[in-house]
Tab-separated table of C-alpha atoms in Angstrom:
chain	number	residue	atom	x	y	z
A	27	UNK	CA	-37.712	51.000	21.902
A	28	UNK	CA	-38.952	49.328	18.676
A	29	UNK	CA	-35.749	50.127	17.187
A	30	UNK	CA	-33.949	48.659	19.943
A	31	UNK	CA	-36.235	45.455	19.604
A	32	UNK	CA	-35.578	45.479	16.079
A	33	UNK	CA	-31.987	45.451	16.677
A	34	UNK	CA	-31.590	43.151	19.028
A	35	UNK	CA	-33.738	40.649	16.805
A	36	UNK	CA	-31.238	41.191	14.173
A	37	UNK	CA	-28.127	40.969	16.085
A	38	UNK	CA	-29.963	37.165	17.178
A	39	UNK	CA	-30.589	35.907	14.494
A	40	UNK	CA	-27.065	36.779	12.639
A	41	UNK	CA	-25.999	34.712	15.960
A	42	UNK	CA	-28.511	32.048	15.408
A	43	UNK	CA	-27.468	31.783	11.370
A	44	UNK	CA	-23.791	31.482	12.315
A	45	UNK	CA	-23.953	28.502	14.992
A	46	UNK	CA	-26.067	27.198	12.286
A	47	UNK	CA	-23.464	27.543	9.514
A	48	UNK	CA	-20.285	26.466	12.245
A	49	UNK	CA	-21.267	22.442	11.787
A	50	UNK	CA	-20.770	22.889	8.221
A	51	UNK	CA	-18.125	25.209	8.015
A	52	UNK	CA	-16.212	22.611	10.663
A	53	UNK	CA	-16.778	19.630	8.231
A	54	UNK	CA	-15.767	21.501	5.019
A	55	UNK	CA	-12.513	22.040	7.012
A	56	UNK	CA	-12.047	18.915	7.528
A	57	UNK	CA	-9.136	16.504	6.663
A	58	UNK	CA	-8.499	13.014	5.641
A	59	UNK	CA	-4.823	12.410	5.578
A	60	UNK	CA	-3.833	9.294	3.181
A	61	UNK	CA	-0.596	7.938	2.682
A	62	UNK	CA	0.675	5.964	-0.240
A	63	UNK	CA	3.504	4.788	-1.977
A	64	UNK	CA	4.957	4.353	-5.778
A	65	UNK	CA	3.792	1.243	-6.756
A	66	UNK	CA	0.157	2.486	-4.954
A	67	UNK	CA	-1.082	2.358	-7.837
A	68	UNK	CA	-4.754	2.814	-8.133
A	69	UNK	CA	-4.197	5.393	-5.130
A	70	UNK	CA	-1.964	7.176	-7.685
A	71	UNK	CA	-4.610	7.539	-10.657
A	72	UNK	CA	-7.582	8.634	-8.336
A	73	UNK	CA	-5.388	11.207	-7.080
A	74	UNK	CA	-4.342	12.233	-10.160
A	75	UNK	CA	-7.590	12.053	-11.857
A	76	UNK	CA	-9.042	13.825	-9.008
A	77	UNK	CA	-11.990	11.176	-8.515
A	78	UNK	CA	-11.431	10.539	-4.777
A	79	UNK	CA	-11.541	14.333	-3.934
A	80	UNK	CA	-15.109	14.844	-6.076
A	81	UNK	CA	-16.526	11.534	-4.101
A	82	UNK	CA	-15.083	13.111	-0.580
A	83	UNK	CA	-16.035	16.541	-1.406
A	84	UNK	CA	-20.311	16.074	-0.456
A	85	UNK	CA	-18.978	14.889	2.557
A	86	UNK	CA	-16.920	17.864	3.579
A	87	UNK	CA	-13.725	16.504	3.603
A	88	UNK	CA	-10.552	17.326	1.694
A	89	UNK	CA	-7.462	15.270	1.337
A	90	UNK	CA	-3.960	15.699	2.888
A	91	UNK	CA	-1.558	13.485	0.270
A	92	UNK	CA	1.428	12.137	2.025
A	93	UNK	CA	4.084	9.616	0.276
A	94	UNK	CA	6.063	6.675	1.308
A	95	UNK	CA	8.729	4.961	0.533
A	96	UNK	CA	7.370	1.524	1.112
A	97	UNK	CA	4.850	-0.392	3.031
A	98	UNK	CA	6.226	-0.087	6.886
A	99	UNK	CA	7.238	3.224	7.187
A	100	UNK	CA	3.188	4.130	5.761
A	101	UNK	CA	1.870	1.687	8.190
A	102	UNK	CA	4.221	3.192	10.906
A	103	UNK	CA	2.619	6.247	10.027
A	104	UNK	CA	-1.073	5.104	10.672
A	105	UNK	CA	0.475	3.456	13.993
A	106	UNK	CA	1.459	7.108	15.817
A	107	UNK	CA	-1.973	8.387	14.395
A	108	UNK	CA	0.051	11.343	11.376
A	109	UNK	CA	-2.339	8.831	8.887
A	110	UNK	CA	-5.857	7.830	8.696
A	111	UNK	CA	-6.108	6.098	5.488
A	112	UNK	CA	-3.455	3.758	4.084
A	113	UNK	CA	-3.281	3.060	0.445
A	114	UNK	CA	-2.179	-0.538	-0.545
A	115	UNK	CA	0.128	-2.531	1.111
A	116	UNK	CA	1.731	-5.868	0.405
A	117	UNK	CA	0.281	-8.459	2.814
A	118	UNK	CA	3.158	-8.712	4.888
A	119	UNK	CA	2.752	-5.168	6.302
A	120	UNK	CA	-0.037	-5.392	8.668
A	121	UNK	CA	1.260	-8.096	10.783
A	122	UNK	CA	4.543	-6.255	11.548
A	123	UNK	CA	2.454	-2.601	12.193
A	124	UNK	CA	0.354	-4.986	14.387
A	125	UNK	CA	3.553	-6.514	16.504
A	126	UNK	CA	4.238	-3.161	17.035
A	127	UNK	CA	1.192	-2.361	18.320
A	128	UNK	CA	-0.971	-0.393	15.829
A	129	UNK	CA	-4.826	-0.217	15.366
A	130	UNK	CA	-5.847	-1.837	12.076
A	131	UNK	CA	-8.892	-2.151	10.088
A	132	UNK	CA	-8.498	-3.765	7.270
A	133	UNK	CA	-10.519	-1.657	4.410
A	134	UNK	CA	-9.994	-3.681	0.855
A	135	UNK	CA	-8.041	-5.874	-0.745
A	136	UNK	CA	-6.385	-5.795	-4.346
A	137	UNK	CA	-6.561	-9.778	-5.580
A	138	UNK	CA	-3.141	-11.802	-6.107
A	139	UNK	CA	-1.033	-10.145	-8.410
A	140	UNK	CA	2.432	-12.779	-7.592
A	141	UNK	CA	4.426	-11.378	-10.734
A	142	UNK	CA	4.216	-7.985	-9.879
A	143	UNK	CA	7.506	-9.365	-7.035
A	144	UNK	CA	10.511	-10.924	-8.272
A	145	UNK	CA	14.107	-11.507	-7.194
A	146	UNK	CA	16.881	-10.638	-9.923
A	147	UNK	CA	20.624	-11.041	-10.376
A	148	UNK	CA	22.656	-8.873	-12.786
A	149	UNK	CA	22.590	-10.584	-16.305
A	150	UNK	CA	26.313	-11.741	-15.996
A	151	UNK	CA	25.700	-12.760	-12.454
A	152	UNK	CA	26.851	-16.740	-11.941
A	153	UNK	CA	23.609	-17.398	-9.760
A	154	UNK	CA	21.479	-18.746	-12.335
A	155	UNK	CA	18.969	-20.759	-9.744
A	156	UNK	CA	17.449	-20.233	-6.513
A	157	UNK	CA	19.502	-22.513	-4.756
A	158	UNK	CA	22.868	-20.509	-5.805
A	159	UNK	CA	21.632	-17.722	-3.579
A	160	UNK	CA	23.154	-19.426	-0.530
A	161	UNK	CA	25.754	-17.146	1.282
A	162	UNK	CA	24.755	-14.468	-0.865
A	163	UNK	CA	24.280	-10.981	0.000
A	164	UNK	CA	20.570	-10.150	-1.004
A	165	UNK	CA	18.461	-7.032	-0.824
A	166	UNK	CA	14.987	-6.468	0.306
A	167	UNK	CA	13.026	-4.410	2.447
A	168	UNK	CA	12.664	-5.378	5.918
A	169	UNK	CA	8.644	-6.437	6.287
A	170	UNK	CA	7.472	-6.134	3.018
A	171	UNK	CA	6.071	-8.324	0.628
A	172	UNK	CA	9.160	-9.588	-0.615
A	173	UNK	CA	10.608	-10.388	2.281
A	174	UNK	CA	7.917	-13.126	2.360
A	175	UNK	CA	8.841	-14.345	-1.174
A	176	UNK	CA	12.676	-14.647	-0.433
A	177	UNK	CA	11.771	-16.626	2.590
A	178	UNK	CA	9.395	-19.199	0.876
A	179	UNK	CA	11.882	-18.993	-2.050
A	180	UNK	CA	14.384	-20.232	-0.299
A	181	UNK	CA	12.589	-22.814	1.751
A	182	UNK	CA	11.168	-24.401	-1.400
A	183	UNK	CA	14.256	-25.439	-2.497
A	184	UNK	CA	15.968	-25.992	1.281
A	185	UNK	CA	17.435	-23.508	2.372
A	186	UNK	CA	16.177	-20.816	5.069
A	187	UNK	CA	16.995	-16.629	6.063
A	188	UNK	CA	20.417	-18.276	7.622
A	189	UNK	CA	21.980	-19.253	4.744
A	190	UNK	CA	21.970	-15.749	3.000
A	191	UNK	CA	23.245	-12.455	4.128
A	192	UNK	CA	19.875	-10.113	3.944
A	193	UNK	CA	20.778	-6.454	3.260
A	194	UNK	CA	17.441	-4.806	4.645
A	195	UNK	CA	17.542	-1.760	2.620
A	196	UNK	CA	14.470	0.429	1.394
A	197	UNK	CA	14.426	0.889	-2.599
A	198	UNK	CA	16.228	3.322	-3.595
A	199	UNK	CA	19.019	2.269	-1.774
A	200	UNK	CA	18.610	-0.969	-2.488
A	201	UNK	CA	18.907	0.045	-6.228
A	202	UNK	CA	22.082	1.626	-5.621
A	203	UNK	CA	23.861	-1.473	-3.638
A	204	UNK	CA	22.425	-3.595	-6.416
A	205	UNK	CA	23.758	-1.493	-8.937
A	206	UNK	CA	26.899	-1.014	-7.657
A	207	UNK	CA	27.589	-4.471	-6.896
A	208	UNK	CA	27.780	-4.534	-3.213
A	209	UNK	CA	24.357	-6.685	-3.195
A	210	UNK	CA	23.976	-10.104	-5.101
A	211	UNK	CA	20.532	-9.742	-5.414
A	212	UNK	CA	17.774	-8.358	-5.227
A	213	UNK	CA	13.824	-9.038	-4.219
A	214	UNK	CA	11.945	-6.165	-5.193
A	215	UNK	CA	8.190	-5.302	-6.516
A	216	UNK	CA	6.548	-3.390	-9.007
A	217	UNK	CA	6.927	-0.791	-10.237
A	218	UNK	CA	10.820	-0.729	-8.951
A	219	UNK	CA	10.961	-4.401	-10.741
A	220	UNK	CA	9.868	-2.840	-13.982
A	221	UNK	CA	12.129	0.066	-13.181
A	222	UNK	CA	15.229	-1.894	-13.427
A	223	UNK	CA	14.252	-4.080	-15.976
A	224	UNK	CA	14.093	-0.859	-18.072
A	225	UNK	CA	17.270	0.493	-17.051
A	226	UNK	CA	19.379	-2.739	-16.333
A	227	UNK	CA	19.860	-5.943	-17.975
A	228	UNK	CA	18.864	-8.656	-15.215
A	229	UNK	CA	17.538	-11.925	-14.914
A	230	UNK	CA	14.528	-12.851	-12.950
A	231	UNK	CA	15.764	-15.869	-10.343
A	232	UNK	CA	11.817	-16.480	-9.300
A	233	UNK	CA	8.518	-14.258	-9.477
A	234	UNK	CA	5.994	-15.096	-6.727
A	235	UNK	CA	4.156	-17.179	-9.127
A	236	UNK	CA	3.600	-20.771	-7.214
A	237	UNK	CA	5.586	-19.222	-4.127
A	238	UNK	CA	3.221	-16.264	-2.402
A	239	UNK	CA	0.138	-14.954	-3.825
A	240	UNK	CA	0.915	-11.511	-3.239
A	241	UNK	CA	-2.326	-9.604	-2.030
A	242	UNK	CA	-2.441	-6.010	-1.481
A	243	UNK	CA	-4.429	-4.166	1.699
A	244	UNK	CA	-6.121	-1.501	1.874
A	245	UNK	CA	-6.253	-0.525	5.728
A	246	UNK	CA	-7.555	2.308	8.299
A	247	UNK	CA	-6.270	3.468	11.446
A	248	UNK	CA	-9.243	2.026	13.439
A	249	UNK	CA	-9.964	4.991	15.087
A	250	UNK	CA	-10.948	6.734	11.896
A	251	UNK	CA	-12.909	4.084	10.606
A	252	UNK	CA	-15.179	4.199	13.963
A	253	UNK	CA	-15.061	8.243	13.597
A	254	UNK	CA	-15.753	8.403	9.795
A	255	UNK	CA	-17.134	4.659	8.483
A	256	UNK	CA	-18.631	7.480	5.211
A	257	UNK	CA	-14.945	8.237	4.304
A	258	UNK	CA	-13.931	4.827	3.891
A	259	UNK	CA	-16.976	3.688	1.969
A	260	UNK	CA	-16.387	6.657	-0.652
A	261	UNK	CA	-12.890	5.729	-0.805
A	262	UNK	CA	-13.867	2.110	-1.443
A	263	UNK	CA	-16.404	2.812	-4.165
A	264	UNK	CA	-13.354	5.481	-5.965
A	265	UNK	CA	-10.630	2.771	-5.858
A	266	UNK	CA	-12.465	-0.131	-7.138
A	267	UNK	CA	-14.232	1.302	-9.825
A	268	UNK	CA	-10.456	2.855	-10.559
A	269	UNK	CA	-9.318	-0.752	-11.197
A	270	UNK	CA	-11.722	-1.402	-13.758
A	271	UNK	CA	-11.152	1.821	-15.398
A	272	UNK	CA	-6.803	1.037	-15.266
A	273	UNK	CA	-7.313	-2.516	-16.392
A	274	UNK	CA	-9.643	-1.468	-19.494
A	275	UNK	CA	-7.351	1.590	-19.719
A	276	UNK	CA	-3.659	0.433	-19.143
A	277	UNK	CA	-1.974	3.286	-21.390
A	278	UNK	CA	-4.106	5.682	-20.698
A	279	UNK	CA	-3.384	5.085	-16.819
A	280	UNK	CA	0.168	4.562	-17.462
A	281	UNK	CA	0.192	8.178	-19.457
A	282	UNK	CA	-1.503	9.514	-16.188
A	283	UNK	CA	0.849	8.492	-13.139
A	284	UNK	CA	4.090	7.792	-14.889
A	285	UNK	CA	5.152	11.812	-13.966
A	286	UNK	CA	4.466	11.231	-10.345
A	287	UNK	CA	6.237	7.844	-10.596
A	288	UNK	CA	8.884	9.268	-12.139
A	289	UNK	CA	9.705	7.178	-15.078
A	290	UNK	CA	8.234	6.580	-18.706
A	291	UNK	CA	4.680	5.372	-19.703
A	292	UNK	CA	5.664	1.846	-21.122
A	293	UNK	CA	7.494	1.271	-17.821
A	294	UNK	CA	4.644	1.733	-15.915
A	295	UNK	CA	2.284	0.228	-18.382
A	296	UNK	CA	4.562	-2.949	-17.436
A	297	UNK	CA	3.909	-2.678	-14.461
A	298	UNK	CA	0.447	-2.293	-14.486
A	299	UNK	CA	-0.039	-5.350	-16.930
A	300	UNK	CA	1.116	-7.833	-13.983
A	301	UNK	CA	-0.975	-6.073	-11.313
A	302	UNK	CA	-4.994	-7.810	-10.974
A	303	UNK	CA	-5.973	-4.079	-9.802
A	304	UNK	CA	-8.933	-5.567	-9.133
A	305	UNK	CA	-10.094	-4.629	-5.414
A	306	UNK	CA	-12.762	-6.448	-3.403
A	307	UNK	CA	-13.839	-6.517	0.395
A	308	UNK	CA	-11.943	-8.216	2.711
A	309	UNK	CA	-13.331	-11.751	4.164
A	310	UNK	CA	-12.913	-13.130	7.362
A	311	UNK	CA	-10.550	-15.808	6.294
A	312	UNK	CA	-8.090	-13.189	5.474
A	313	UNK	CA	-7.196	-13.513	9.164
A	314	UNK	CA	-5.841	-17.257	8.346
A	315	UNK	CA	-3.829	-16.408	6.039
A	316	UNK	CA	-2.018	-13.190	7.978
A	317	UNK	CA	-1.574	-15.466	10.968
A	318	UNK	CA	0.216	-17.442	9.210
A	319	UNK	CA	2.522	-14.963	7.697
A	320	UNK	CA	2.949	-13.725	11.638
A	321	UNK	CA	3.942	-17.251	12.640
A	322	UNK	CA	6.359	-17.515	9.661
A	323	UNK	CA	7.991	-14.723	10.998
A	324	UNK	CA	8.015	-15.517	15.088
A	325	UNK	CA	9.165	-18.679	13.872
A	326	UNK	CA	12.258	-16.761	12.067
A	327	UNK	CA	12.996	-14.636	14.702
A	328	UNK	CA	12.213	-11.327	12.734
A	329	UNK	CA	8.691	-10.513	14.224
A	330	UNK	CA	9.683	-8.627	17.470
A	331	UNK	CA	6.377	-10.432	19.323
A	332	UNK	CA	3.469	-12.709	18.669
A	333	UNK	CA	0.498	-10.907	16.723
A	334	UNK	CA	-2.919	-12.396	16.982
A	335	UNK	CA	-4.068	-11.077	13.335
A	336	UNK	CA	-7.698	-11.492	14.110
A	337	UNK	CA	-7.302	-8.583	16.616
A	338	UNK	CA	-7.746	-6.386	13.858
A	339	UNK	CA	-11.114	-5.713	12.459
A	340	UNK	CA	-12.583	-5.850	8.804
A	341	UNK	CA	-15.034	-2.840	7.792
A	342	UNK	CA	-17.598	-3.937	6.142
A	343	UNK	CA	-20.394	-1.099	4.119
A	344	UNK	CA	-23.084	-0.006	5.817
């Protein structure tokens, strides 16, 4: 009897240690899924470095990488709920993932950086001005943050969308059309700008300098922030003090992510040099400014449907 007593103690209390151990075992499992693209670039050192996994790791969470071409197609991602975490996006992209419905929070922000977005002609092109772009055939990618600059571009010196022929094309094949000649020019950012300025002699028509600021986001599907607000501060505290390492360290960053970028160190290093990489919490008044980006593009016809940008929320630390 005392041996069945014994036994039966034991066999509890093996029960009583694993339902303790489950919670754990559950939140070691579980995943963050985080989507970024090339010219993500603090995103793309803490991966590599491996700092965002060590500050997720006390929290029991690992990290599911997943890239992007551009901007929309991450942010269309976080919309169907495949991504939790977006890495940064040009300021442009939120307010077309909002007309099409998504749940936003915005995260951070990565200060002005307008040179890091240009739009080039071939060196022996004739356009030599911004106002020689009109019935040209231009490339840029549909929602992103050069599709702002073109369109302020142009109106700064007259002219509007209607009086060029925009090829919406993502960047590789909007490197190929402009290489080939079937495009006159092309808007495009970093680190595809420093890309081509490597590889092919071009001029730069306008940078966003004095045209469009350029800001970066850093945004959550809002679900997940609710679910886990501890993620998102980790991955705030990683990628800011990853800008100050990258701006102190510009080759040594370069050296890192250039393999996953897929071209040379100095390119990148370019890049970097006309990025601010310096990230900061996102104000209220951000909501201004992205409201009037949506308006811009009601007004043009290419936002499907009014977006009330202040529908989204900010997180803010705890």
């Amino acid at each position: 009897m005392n041996r069945k007593n014994s036994l039966g103690r034991l066999v509890a209390s093996v029960l009583t240690l694993a339902a303790l151990l489950a919670p754990s075992a559950q939140a070691a499992d579980e995943t963050v899924r985080i989507g970024y693209q090339k010219s993500s670039t603090l995103t793309l050192i803490a991966k590599t470095r491996g700092t965002l996994e060590k500050a997720l790791a006390p929290l029991g969470v690992k990290i599911q990488w997943a890239e992007f071409t551009s901007g929309t197609p991450l942010l269309e991602a976080v919309n169907v709920g495949s991504i939790d975490v977006s890495a940064d996006v040009a300021d442009t992209v939120p307010v077309f993932a909002q007309a099409a419905g998504a749940q936003l929070t915005y995260l951070a922000l990565e200060t002005p950086s307008p040179e890091a977005q240009a739009i080039v002609v071939a060196k022996n092109s004739p356009i030599t001005k911004l106002t020689d772009l009109k019935g040209k055939r231009i490339a840029v990618t549909k929602g992103a943050g050069v599709h702002l600059l073109i369109t302020k571009a142009l109106a700064g010196v007259g002219l509007s969308l209607k009086d060029v022929d925009l090829a919406y094309l993502q960047p590789p094949d909007a490197r190929a059309a402009f290489e080939r000649g079937s495009v006159d020019a092309w808007a495009l950012w970093d680190p595809f700008f420093a890309e081509l300025q490597k590889s092919s002699e071009v001029r730069v028509i306008a940078d966003g300098k004095g045209i469009t600021p350029y800001q970066r986001f850093y945004l959550a599907a809002t679900s997940y922030a609710n679910k886990r607000p501890d993620v998102l501060q980790a991955f705030f505290n990683d990628i800011a003090q990853t800008g100050k390492w990258a701006k102190q360290n510009p080759k040594a960053a370069a050296d890192l992510i250039a393999p996953l970028i897929g071209t040379d160190s100095p390119t990148v290093e370019r890049a970097i040099g006309r990025r601010s990489l310096d990230v900061r919490l996102v104000k209220n008044d951000v909501f201004e400014e992205q409201q009037k980006i949506a308006d811009t593009f009601l007004s043009l016809g290419v936002l499907p449907s009014p977006v009330v940008t202040k529908n989204a929320l900010l997180w803010a630390p705890k």
